[in-house]
Amino acid sequence: MLNKIILMGRLTHDPELRRTQSGTAVTSFSVACDRDFKSQDGERETDFIDVVAWRSTAEFVSKYFAKGRMAVVEGRLQIRNWTDREGGKRRSAEIVADNVYFGDSRPKEEQDASAPPSGGFGNFPEGFQPNFGDLEEEDGNLPF
């Protein structure tokens, strides 16, 4: 069986970092994703999708993402059944994020040495320092 979701969109609000009673980090946020097609009136419709991230992914998202930031979320769909305060049966769908990547460049005010590089390379293990170099351009053609 396969339950894999990949979506890209902008955060609709700042992530909310919380901790469970046992101290596990969890953050929730929503992502606005435009549909690939236009409606009959010529407008693109937008879906607002709830996402929850756990542990180090939760801490990463709460530290480096904010409202309006583009995110690529990789995870699985989870359906939860619950009872509301009036006793009614309710059902919610959300994405449980395995990985969250940057979907855009860093805003200018965030470009400093302490922030991870943009482009989806921010989920490195503790202490890892990437060593990316520039390609030398001789004739303007890339080698691939």
Coordinates of N, CA and C in Angstrom, one line a residue:
M1 N 0.8 -1.2 0.0 CA 0.0 0.0 0.0 C 0.9 1.2 0.0
L2 N 0.4 2.3 -0.6 CA 1.2 3.5 -0.7 C 0.3 4.7 -0.3
N3 N 0.9 5.5 0.5 CA 0.2 6.8 1.0 C 1.3 7.8 1.0
K4 N 1.5 8.5 -0.1 CA 2.6 9.5 -0.3 C 2.0 10.7 -0.9
I5 N 2.3 11.9 -0.3 CA 1.8 13.2 -0.8 C 3.0 14.1 -0.9
I6 N 3.0 14.8 -2.0 CA 4.0 15.9 -2.2 C 3.2 17.1 -2.6
L7 N 3.3 18.2 -1.9 CA 2.6 19.4 -2.3 C 3.5 20.6 -2.1
M8 N 3.2 21.7 -2.8 CA 4.0 22.9 -2.7 C 3.0 24.1 -2.6
G9 N 3.3 25.0 -1.7 CA 2.4 26.1 -1.5 C 3.0 27.1 -0.5
R10 N 2.2 28.1 -0.2 CA 2.7 29.2 0.7 C 2.0 28.9 2.1
L11 N 2.7 29.1 3.2 CA 2.2 29.0 4.5 C 1.1 30.1 4.7
T12 N 0.0 29.8 5.3 CA -1.1 30.8 5.5 C -1.0 31.5 6.8
H13 N -0.2 30.9 7.7 CA 0.1 31.5 9.0 C 1.4 31.0 9.5
D14 N 2.0 31.7 10.5 CA 3.2 31.2 11.1 C 3.0 29.8 11.8
P15 N 4.0 28.9 11.7 CA 3.9 27.6 12.3 C 3.8 27.8 13.8
E16 N 3.0 26.9 14.5 CA 2.8 26.9 15.9 C 3.5 25.7 16.5
L17 N 4.6 26.0 17.2 CA 5.4 24.9 17.8 C 4.9 24.6 19.2
R18 N 4.6 23.4 19.5 CA 4.1 22.9 20.8 C 4.9 21.7 21.2
R19 N 4.7 21.3 22.4 CA 5.4 20.1 22.9 C 4.3 19.2 23.6
T20 N 4.4 17.9 23.4 CA 3.6 17.0 24.0 C 4.0 16.9 25.5
Q21 N 3.2 16.1 26.3 CA 3.5 16.0 27.7 C 4.9 15.3 27.9
S22 N 5.3 14.5 26.9 CA 6.6 13.8 27.0 C 7.7 14.6 26.4
G23 N 7.4 15.8 25.9 CA 8.4 16.7 25.4 C 8.7 16.6 23.9
T24 N 7.9 15.9 23.2 CA 8.1 15.7 21.7 C 7.6 17.0 21.0
A25 N 8.4 17.5 20.1 CA 8.0 18.7 19.4 C 7.0 18.4 18.3
V26 N 6.0 19.3 18.2 CA 5.0 19.1 17.1 C 4.6 20.6 16.7
T27 N 4.5 20.7 15.4 CA 4.1 22.0 14.9 C 3.0 21.8 13.8
S28 N 2.1 22.8 13.7 CA 1.0 22.7 12.7 C 1.0 24.0 11.9
F29 N 0.6 23.9 10.7 CA 0.5 25.0 9.8 C -0.4 24.6 8.6
S30 N -0.8 25.6 7.8 CA -1.6 25.3 6.6 C -0.8 25.9 5.4
V31 N -1.0 25.2 4.3 CA -0.4 25.5 3.1 C -1.5 25.8 2.0
A32 N -1.3 27.0 1.3 CA -2.3 27.3 0.3 C -1.7 26.9 -1.0
C33 N -2.4 26.0 -1.7 CA -2.0 25.4 -3.0 C -2.9 25.8 -4.1
D34 N -2.5 26.4 -5.1 CA -3.3 26.8 -6.3 C -3.6 25.5 -7.1
R35 N -4.8 25.4 -7.6 CA -5.1 24.2 -8.5 C -4.5 24.5 -9.9
D36 N -4.2 23.4 -10.6 CA -3.6 23.5 -11.9 C -4.5 24.0 -13.0
F37 N -5.8 24.2 -12.8 CA -6.7 24.6 -13.8 C -7.5 25.7 -13.3
K38 N -8.2 26.4 -14.2 CA -9.0 27.6 -13.8 C -10.5 27.1 -13.8
S39 N -11.3 27.8 -13.0 CA -12.7 27.5 -12.9 C -13.4 28.0 -14.1
Q40 N -14.7 27.8 -14.2 CA -15.5 28.3 -15.3 C -15.5 29.8 -15.4
D41 N -15.3 30.5 -14.3 CA -15.2 32.0 -14.4 C -13.8 32.5 -14.6
G42 N -12.9 31.6 -14.9 CA -11.5 32.0 -15.3 C -10.5 32.2 -14.1
E43 N -11.0 31.9 -12.9 CA -10.1 32.1 -11.8 C -9.5 30.8 -11.3
R44 N -8.3 30.9 -10.8 CA -7.7 29.7 -10.2 C -8.2 29.5 -8.8
E45 N -8.6 28.3 -8.4 CA -9.1 28.0 -7.1 C -7.9 27.6 -6.2
T46 N -8.0 27.8 -4.9 CA -6.9 27.5 -4.0 C -7.4 26.5 -2.9
D47 N -6.6 25.5 -2.6 CA -6.9 24.6 -1.5 C -6.0 25.0 -0.4
F48 N -6.6 25.0 0.8 CA -5.9 25.2 2.1 C -5.7 23.9 2.8
I49 N -4.5 23.4 2.9 CA -4.3 22.1 3.4 C -3.5 22.2 4.7
D50 N -4.1 21.5 5.7 CA -3.5 21.4 7.1 C -2.3 20.4 7.1
V51 N -1.2 20.8 7.7 CA 0.0 20.0 7.8 C 0.4 19.9 9.3
V52 N 0.9 18.8 9.7 CA 1.4 18.6 11.1 C 2.8 18.0 10.9
A53 N 3.8 18.5 11.6 CA 5.2 17.9 11.6 C 5.6 17.6 13.0
W54 N 6.4 16.6 13.1 CA 6.8 16.1 14.4 C 8.3 16.1 14.6
R55 N 8.8 16.2 15.8 CA 10.2 16.1 16.2 C 11.1 17.1 15.5
S56 N 12.2 16.6 14.9 CA 13.2 17.6 14.3 C 12.6 18.4 13.1
T57 N 11.7 17.7 12.4 CA 11.0 18.4 11.3 C 10.1 19.6 11.8
A58 N 9.5 19.3 13.0 CA 8.7 20.4 13.6 C 9.5 21.6 14.0
E59 N 10.7 21.3 14.6 CA 11.6 22.3 15.1 C 12.1 23.1 13.9
F60 N 12.5 22.4 12.9 CA 13.0 23.0 11.6 C 12.0 24.0 11.0
V61 N 10.8 23.5 10.9 CA 9.7 24.4 10.3 C 9.4 25.6 11.1
S62 N 9.3 25.4 12.5 CA 9.0 26.5 13.3 C 10.2 27.6 13.4
K63 N 11.4 27.1 13.1 CA 12.5 28.0 13.2 C 12.7 28.8 11.9
Y64 N 12.5 28.2 10.7 CA 12.9 28.8 9.5 C 11.7 29.2 8.6
F65 N 10.5 28.8 8.9 CA 9.4 29.2 8.0 C 8.4 30.1 8.7
A66 N 7.8 31.0 7.9 CA 6.8 31.9 8.4 C 5.7 32.1 7.4
K67 N 4.7 32.8 7.8 CA 3.6 33.1 6.9 C 4.1 33.7 5.6
G68 N 3.6 33.1 4.5 CA 3.9 33.6 3.1 C 5.1 32.9 2.5
R69 N 5.9 32.1 3.3 CA 7.0 31.4 2.8 C 6.6 30.2 2.0
M70 N 7.2 30.0 0.8 CA 6.9 28.8 0.0 C 7.5 27.6 0.6
A71 N 6.8 26.5 0.7 CA 7.3 25.2 1.3 C 6.9 24.1 0.4
V72 N 7.8 23.1 0.3 CA 7.5 21.8 -0.4 C 7.4 20.8 0.8
V73 N 6.2 20.2 0.9 CA 5.9 19.2 1.9 C 5.8 17.8 1.4
E74 N 6.5 16.9 2.0 CA 6.5 15.5 1.6 C 6.0 14.7 2.8
G75 N 5.0 13.9 2.6 CA 4.5 13.2 3.7 C 3.4 12.2 3.4
R76 N 2.4 12.0 4.3 CA 1.3 11.1 4.0 C 0.0 11.7 4.5
L77 N -1.1 11.3 3.9 CA -2.4 11.8 4.2 C -2.9 11.0 5.5
Q78 N -3.4 11.7 6.4 CA -4.0 11.1 7.6 C -5.4 11.6 7.8
I79 N -6.3 10.7 8.0 CA -7.7 11.0 8.3 C -8.0 10.7 9.8
R80 N -8.5 11.8 10.5 CA -8.8 11.6 11.9 C -10.3 11.7 12.2
N81 N -10.8 10.8 12.9 CA -12.2 10.9 13.4 C -12.2 11.4 14.8
W82 N -13.1 12.4 15.1 CA -13.2 12.9 16.4 C -14.6 13.4 16.7
T83 N -14.8 13.7 18.0 CA -16.2 14.1 18.4 C -16.1 15.6 18.9
D84 N -17.0 16.4 18.4 CA -16.9 17.8 18.7 C -17.6 18.0 20.1
R85 N -17.6 19.3 20.6 CA -18.2 19.6 21.9 C -19.6 19.3 22.1
E86 N -20.4 19.3 20.9 CA -21.8 19.0 21.0 C -22.1 17.5 20.8
G87 N -21.0 16.7 20.7 CA -21.2 15.3 20.6 C -21.3 14.8 19.2
G88 N -21.1 15.7 18.2 CA -21.2 15.3 16.8 C -20.0 14.6 16.3
K89 N -20.1 13.7 15.4 CA -19.0 13.0 14.8 C -18.4 13.8 13.8
R90 N -17.0 14.0 13.8 CA -16.4 14.9 12.8 C -15.2 14.1 12.2
R91 N -14.7 14.6 11.1 CA -13.7 13.9 10.4 C -12.7 15.0 9.8
S92 N -11.4 14.9 10.0 CA -10.5 15.8 9.5 C -9.4 15.1 8.7
A93 N -8.9 15.8 7.6 CA -7.8 15.3 6.8 C -6.7 16.3 7.0
E94 N -5.5 15.7 7.2 CA -4.3 16.5 7.3 C -3.1 15.7 6.7
I95 N -2.0 16.5 6.4 CA -0.8 15.9 5.9 C 0.1 15.7 7.1
V96 N 0.7 14.6 7.3 CA 1.7 14.4 8.3 C 3.0 14.4 7.6
A97 N 3.8 15.5 7.8 CA 5.0 15.8 7.1 C 6.2 14.9 7.5
D98 N 6.8 14.3 6.5 CA 8.1 13.6 6.8 C 9.2 14.5 6.6
N99 N 9.1 15.3 5.5 CA 10.2 16.3 5.2 C 9.5 17.6 4.7
V100 N 10.1 18.7 5.0 CA 9.7 20.0 4.5 C 10.9 20.7 4.0
Y101 N 10.8 21.2 2.8 CA 11.9 21.9 2.1 C 11.5 23.3 1.7
F102 N 12.5 24.1 1.5 CA 12.2 25.5 1.0 C 11.8 25.4 -0.4
G103 N 10.8 26.2 -0.8 CA 10.3 26.2 -2.1 C 10.6 27.6 -2.8
D104 N 11.3 28.4 -2.1 CA 11.7 29.7 -2.6 C 13.1 30.1 -2.1
S105 N 13.5 31.3 -2.5 CA 14.8 31.8 -1.9 C 14.5 32.5 -0.6
R106 N 15.5 32.6 0.2 CA 15.3 33.3 1.5 C 15.0 34.8 1.3
P107 N 14.1 35.3 2.1 CA 13.9 36.8 2.1 C 15.2 37.5 2.5
K108 N 15.4 38.7 1.9 CA 16.7 39.4 2.2 C 17.0 39.6 3.6
E109 N 16.0 39.9 4.5 CA 16.2 40.1 5.9 C 16.7 38.9 6.6
E110 N 16.5 37.7 6.0 CA 16.9 36.4 6.7 C 18.2 35.9 6.2
Q111 N 18.8 36.6 5.2 CA 20.1 36.0 4.7 C 21.3 36.4 5.6
D112 N 21.6 35.4 6.5 CA 22.7 35.6 7.3 C 23.4 34.2 7.5
A113 N 24.5 34.2 8.2 CA 25.3 33.0 8.3 C 24.6 31.9 9.1
S114 N 23.7 32.3 10.0 CA 23.1 31.3 10.9 C 21.9 30.6 10.3
A115 N 21.4 31.1 9.2 CA 20.2 30.5 8.5 C 20.7 29.4 7.5
P116 N 20.0 28.3 7.3 CA 20.4 27.3 6.4 C 20.3 27.8 4.9
P117 N 21.0 27.2 4.0 CA 20.8 27.7 2.6 C 19.5 27.4 2.0
S118 N 19.1 28.2 1.0 CA 17.8 28.0 0.4 C 17.8 26.9 -0.6
G119 N 16.6 26.6 -1.2 CA 16.5 25.6 -2.2 C 16.3 24.2 -1.7
G120 N 15.9 24.0 -0.5 CA 15.6 22.7 0.0 C 16.7 21.9 0.7
F121 N 17.8 22.6 1.0 CA 19.0 22.0 1.6 C 19.1 22.3 3.1
G122 N 18.0 22.5 3.8 CA 18.0 22.9 5.2 C 17.8 21.8 6.2
N123 N 17.6 20.6 5.9 CA 17.4 19.5 6.8 C 18.6 18.6 7.1
F124 N 19.8 19.3 7.3 CA 21.0 18.5 7.5 C 21.1 18.1 9.0
P125 N 21.8 17.0 9.2 CA 22.0 16.5 10.6 C 22.7 17.6 11.4
E126 N 22.6 17.6 12.7 CA 23.3 18.5 13.6 C 24.8 18.6 13.3
G127 N 25.3 19.8 13.1 CA 26.8 19.9 12.9 C 27.3 19.8 11.5
F128 N 26.4 19.3 10.6 CA 26.8 19.1 9.2 C 27.0 20.5 8.5
Q129 N 28.1 20.7 7.8 CA 28.3 22.0 7.1 C 28.5 21.6 5.6
P130 N 27.5 21.9 4.7 CA 27.6 21.6 3.3 C 28.7 22.4 2.7
N131 N 29.4 21.8 1.7 CA 30.5 22.5 1.0 C 30.1 22.5 -0.5
F132 N 29.3 23.4 -0.9 CA 28.8 23.6 -2.2 C 29.7 24.6 -2.9
G133 N 30.2 24.3 -4.1 CA 31.0 25.2 -4.8 C 30.3 25.7 -6.1
D134 N 30.8 26.8 -6.6 CA 30.3 27.3 -7.9 C 30.8 26.6 -9.1
L135 N 30.0 26.4 -10.1 CA 30.4 25.8 -11.3 C 31.2 26.8 -12.1
E136 N 32.3 26.5 -12.7 CA 33.0 27.4 -13.6 C 32.4 27.3 -15.0
E137 N 32.1 28.5 -15.5 CA 31.4 28.5 -16.8 C 32.4 28.9 -17.9
E138 N 32.8 28.0 -18.8 CA 33.7 28.3 -19.8 C 33.0 28.7 -21.1
D139 N 32.2 27.8 -21.6 CA 31.5 28.0 -22.8 C 30.0 28.2 -22.7
G140 N 29.5 28.3 -21.4 CA 28.1 28.5 -21.2 C 27.3 27.3 -21.2
N141 N 27.8 26.1 -21.5 CA 27.1 24.8 -21.5 C 27.4 24.1 -20.2
L142 N 26.3 23.6 -19.7 CA 26.5 22.7 -18.5 C 26.9 21.3 -18.9
P143 N 27.6 20.6 -18.0 CA 28.1 19.3 -18.4 C 27.0 18.2 -18.4
F144 N 25.8 18.5 -18.3 CA 24.8 17.4 -18.3 C 23.6 17.8 -19.2

